[in-house]
Tab-separated table of C-alpha atoms in Angstrom:
chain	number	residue	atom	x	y	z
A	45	UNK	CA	84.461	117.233	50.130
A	46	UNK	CA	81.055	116.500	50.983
A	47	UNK	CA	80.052	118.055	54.336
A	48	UNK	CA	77.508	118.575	57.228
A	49	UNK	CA	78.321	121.573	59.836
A	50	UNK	CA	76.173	121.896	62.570
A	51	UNK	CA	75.939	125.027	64.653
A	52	UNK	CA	73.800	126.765	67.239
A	53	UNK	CA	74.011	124.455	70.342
A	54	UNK	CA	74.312	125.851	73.893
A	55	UNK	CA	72.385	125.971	77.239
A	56	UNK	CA	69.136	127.070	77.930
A	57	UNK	CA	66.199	126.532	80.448
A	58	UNK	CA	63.021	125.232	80.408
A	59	UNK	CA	60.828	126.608	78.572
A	60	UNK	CA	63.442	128.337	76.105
A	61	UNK	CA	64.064	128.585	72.535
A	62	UNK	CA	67.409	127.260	70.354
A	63	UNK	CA	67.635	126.853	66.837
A	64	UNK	CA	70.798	124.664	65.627
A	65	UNK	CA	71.707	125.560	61.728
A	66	UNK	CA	73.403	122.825	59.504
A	67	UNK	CA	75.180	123.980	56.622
A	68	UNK	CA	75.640	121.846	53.568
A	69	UNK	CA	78.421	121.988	50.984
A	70	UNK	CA	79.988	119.695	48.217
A	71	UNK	CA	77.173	118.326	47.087
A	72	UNK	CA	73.366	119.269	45.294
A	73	UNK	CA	72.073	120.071	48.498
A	74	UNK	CA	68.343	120.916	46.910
A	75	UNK	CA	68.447	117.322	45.900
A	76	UNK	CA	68.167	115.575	48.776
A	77	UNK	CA	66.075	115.011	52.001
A	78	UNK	CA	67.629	115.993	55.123
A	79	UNK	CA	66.918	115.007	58.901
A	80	UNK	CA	68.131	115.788	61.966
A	81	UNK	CA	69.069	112.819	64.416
A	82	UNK	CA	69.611	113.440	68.131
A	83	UNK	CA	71.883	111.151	71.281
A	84	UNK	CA	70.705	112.606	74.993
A	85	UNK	CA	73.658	111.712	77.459
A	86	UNK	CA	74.303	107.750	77.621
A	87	UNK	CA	71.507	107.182	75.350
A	88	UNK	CA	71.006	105.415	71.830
A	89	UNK	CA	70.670	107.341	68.938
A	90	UNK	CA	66.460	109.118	68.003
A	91	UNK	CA	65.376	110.119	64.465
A	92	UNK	CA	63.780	113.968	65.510
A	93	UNK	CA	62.616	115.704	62.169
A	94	UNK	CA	63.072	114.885	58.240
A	95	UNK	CA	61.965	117.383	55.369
A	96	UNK	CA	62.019	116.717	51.898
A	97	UNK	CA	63.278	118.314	48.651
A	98	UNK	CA	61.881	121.712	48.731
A	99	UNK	CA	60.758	121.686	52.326
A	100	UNK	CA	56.886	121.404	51.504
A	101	UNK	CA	56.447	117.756	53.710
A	102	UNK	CA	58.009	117.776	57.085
A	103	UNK	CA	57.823	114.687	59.511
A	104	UNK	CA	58.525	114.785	63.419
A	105	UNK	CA	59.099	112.237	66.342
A	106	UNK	CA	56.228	112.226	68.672
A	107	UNK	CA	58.551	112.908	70.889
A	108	UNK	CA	59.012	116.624	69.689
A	109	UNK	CA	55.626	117.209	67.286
A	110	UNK	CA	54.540	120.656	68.226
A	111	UNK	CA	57.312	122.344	69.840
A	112	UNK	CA	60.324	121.757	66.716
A	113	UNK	CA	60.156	122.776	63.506
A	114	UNK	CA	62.153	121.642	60.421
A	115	UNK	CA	62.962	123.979	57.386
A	116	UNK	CA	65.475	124.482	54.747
A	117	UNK	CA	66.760	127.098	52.665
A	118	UNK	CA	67.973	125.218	49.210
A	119	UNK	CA	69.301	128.816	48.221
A	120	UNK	CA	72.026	129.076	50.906
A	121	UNK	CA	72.547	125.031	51.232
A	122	UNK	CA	71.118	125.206	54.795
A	123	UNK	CA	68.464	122.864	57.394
A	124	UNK	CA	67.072	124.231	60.519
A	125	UNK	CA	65.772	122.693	63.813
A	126	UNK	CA	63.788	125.320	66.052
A	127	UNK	CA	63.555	124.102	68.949
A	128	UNK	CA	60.469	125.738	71.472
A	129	UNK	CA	59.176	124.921	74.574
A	130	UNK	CA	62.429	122.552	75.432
A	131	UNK	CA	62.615	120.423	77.783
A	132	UNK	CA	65.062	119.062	80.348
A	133	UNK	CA	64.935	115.483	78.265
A	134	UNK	CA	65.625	117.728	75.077
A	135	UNK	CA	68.917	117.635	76.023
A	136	UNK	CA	71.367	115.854	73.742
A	137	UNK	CA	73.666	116.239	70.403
A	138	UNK	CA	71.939	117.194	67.544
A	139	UNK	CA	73.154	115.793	64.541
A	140	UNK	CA	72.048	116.872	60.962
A	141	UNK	CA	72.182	114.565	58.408
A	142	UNK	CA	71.973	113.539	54.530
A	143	UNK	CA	69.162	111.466	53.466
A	144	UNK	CA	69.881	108.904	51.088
A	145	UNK	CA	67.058	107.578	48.983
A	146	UNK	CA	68.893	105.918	45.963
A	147	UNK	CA	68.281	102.216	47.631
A	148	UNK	CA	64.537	100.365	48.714
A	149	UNK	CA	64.321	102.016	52.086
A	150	UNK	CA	66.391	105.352	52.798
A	151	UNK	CA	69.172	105.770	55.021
A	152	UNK	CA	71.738	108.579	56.715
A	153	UNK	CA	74.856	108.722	54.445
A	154	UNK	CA	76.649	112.008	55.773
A	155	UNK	CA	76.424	113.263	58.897
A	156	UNK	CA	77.626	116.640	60.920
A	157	UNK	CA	80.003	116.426	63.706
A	158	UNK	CA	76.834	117.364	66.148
A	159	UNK	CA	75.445	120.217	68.292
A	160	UNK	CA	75.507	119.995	72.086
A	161	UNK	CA	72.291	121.807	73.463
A	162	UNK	CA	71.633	121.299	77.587
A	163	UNK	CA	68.687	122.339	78.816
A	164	UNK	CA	68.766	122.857	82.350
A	165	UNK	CA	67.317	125.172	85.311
B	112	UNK	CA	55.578	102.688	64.227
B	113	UNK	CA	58.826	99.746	64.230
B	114	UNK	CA	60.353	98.684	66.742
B	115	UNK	CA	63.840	97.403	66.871
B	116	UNK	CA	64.930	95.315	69.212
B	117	UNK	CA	69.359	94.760	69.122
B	118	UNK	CA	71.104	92.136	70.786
B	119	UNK	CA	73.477	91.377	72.632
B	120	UNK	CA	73.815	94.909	74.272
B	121	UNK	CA	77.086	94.099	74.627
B	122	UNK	CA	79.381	91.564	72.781
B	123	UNK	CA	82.794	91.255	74.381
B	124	UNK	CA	85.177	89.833	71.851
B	125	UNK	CA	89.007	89.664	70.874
B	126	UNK	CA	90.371	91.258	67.487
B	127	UNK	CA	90.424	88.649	64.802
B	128	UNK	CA	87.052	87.007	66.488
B	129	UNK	CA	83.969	87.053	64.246
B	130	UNK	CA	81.142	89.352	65.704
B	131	UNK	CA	77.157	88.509	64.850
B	132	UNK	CA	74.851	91.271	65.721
B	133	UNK	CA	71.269	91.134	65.574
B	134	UNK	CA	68.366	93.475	64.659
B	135	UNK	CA	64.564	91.984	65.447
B	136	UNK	CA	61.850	94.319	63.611
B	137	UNK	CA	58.501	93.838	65.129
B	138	UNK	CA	57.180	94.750	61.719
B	139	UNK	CA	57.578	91.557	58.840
B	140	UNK	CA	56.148	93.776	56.119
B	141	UNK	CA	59.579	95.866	56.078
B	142	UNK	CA	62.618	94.039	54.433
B	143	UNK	CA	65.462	96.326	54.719
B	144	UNK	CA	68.046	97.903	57.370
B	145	UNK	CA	70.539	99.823	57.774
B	146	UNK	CA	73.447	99.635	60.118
B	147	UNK	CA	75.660	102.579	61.510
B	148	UNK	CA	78.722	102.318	63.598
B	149	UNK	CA	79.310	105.177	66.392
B	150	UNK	CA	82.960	104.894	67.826
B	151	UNK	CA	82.250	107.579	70.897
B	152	UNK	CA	79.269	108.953	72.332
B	153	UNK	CA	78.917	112.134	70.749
B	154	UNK	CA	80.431	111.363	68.001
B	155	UNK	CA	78.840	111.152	64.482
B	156	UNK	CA	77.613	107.865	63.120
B	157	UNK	CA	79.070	106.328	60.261
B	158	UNK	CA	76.587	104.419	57.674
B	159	UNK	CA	78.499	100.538	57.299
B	160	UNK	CA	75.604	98.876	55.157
B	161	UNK	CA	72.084	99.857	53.909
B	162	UNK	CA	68.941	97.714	52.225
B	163	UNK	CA	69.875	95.188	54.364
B	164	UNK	CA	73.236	93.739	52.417
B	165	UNK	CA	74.883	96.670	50.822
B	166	UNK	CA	77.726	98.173	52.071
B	167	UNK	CA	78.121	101.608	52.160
B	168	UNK	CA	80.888	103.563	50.086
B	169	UNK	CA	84.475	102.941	51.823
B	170	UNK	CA	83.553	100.113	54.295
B	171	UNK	CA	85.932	96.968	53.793
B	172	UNK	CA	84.885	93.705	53.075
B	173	UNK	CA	84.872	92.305	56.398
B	174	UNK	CA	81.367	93.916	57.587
B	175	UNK	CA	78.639	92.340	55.973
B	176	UNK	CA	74.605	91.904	56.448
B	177	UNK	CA	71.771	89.494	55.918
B	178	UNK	CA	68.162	89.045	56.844
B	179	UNK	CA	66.143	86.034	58.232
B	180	UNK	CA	62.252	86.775	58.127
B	181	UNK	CA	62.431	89.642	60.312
B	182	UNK	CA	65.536	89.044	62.081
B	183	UNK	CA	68.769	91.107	60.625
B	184	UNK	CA	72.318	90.527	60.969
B	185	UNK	CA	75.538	92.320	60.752
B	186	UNK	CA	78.794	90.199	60.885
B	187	UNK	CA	81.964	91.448	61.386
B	188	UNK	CA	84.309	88.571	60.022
B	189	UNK	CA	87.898	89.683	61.567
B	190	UNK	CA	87.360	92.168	64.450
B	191	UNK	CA	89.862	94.941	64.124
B	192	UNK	CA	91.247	97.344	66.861
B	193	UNK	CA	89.010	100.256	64.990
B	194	UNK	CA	86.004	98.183	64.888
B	195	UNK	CA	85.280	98.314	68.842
B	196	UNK	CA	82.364	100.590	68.863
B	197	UNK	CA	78.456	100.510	69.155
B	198	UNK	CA	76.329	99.319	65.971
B	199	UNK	CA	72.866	100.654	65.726
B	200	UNK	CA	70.611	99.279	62.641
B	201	UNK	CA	67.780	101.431	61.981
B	202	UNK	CA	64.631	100.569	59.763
B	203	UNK	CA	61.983	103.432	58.939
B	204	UNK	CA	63.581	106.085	60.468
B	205	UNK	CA	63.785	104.261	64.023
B	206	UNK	CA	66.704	103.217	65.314
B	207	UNK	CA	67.105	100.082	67.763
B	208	UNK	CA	69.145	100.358	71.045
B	209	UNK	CA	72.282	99.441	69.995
B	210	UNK	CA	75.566	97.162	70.468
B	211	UNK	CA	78.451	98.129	72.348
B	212	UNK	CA	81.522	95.743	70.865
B	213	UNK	CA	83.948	95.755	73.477
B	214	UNK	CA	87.671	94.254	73.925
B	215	UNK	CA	87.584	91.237	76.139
């Protein structure tokens, strides 16, 4: 079955670190892009981070650029978001997610079940 | 950077009625959407169609898409009980604000 597991959410303040871990399985993980797609409390959903096949081009929201980083490990089937400096309107579910490029523009086929991080005083 | 623009924000519809969404792109140079349907808040996003038309592996018949200039559409043509939910189309990454389909 072709899967997305998030993991790594919780609370921290201001300031703080997180990183949330997504773990891939029944399918070629190293051959596809991955992003990471986030939903603050009552909000829409916001494209945060995509990286590509072996992690060497890494794209970020404005909204983050300079405080997350993006990286993968094709070796253990895994994406990371590190998360620095966050920010009370950081908080939200994080959701990983598969990258599909087979069509004219690329879209978000699979997606984890999300990680809840709060950031909060 | 796109910017898409969803309406209504909400539709408020019976099952069996037809549902048209729309998705304006303030870019015209990009021809192609995707749509997503999220039944809870929280809850992961399923992909329904993608370039625009083409739906998605396992979505029935009766949710479609099309594309006027920069205007995009997704129909559902038969609401069913699962399909209250919110639709977001997305084009370039970006995703508009989304439709809440609700039971009248």
């Amino acid at each position: 079955e072709v899967q997305l597991l998030e993991s790594g959410g919780g609370l921290v303040r201001p300031g703080e670190s997180l990183r949330v871990s997504c773990a891939a399985s029944g399918f070629t993980f190293r051959y596809y892009w991955m992003t990471w797609v986030r939903q603050a409390p009552g909000k829409g959903l916001e494209w945060v981070a995509s990286i590509n096949l072996d992690g060497s081009e890494k794209y970020f929201a404005d909204s983050v650029k300079g405080r997350f980083t993006i990286s993968r490990d094709n070796a253990k089937n895994l994406v990371d978001l590190q998360m620095n400096s966050l920010r009370v309107e950081d908080t939200a579910v994080y959701f990983c997610a598969r990258v599909d490029s087979s069509g004219q523009e690329d879209s978000f086929d699979i997606w984890g079940q999300g990680a809840k991080v709060t950031v909060s005083s | 950077e796109v910017l898409l623009t969803q309406s209504p924000v909400t539709l408020s519809l019976s099952p069996g009625d037809r549902a048209t969404l729309s998705c304006r792109a303030s870019r015209s140079d990009r021809f192609y959407v995707a749509w997503y349907q999220q039944k809870k808040p929280g809850q992961a996003p399923r992909l329904l169609i993608y370039d625009t038309s083409i739906r998605a592996a396992g979505i029935p018949g009766r949710f479609s898409g099309s594309q006027s200039g920069s205007d995009f559409t997704l129909t559902i043509s038969g609401l069913e009980p699962e399909d209250f939910a919110v639709y977001y189309c997305q084009q370039s990454g970006a995703f508009g604000g989304g439709t809440q389909v609700e039971i009248k």
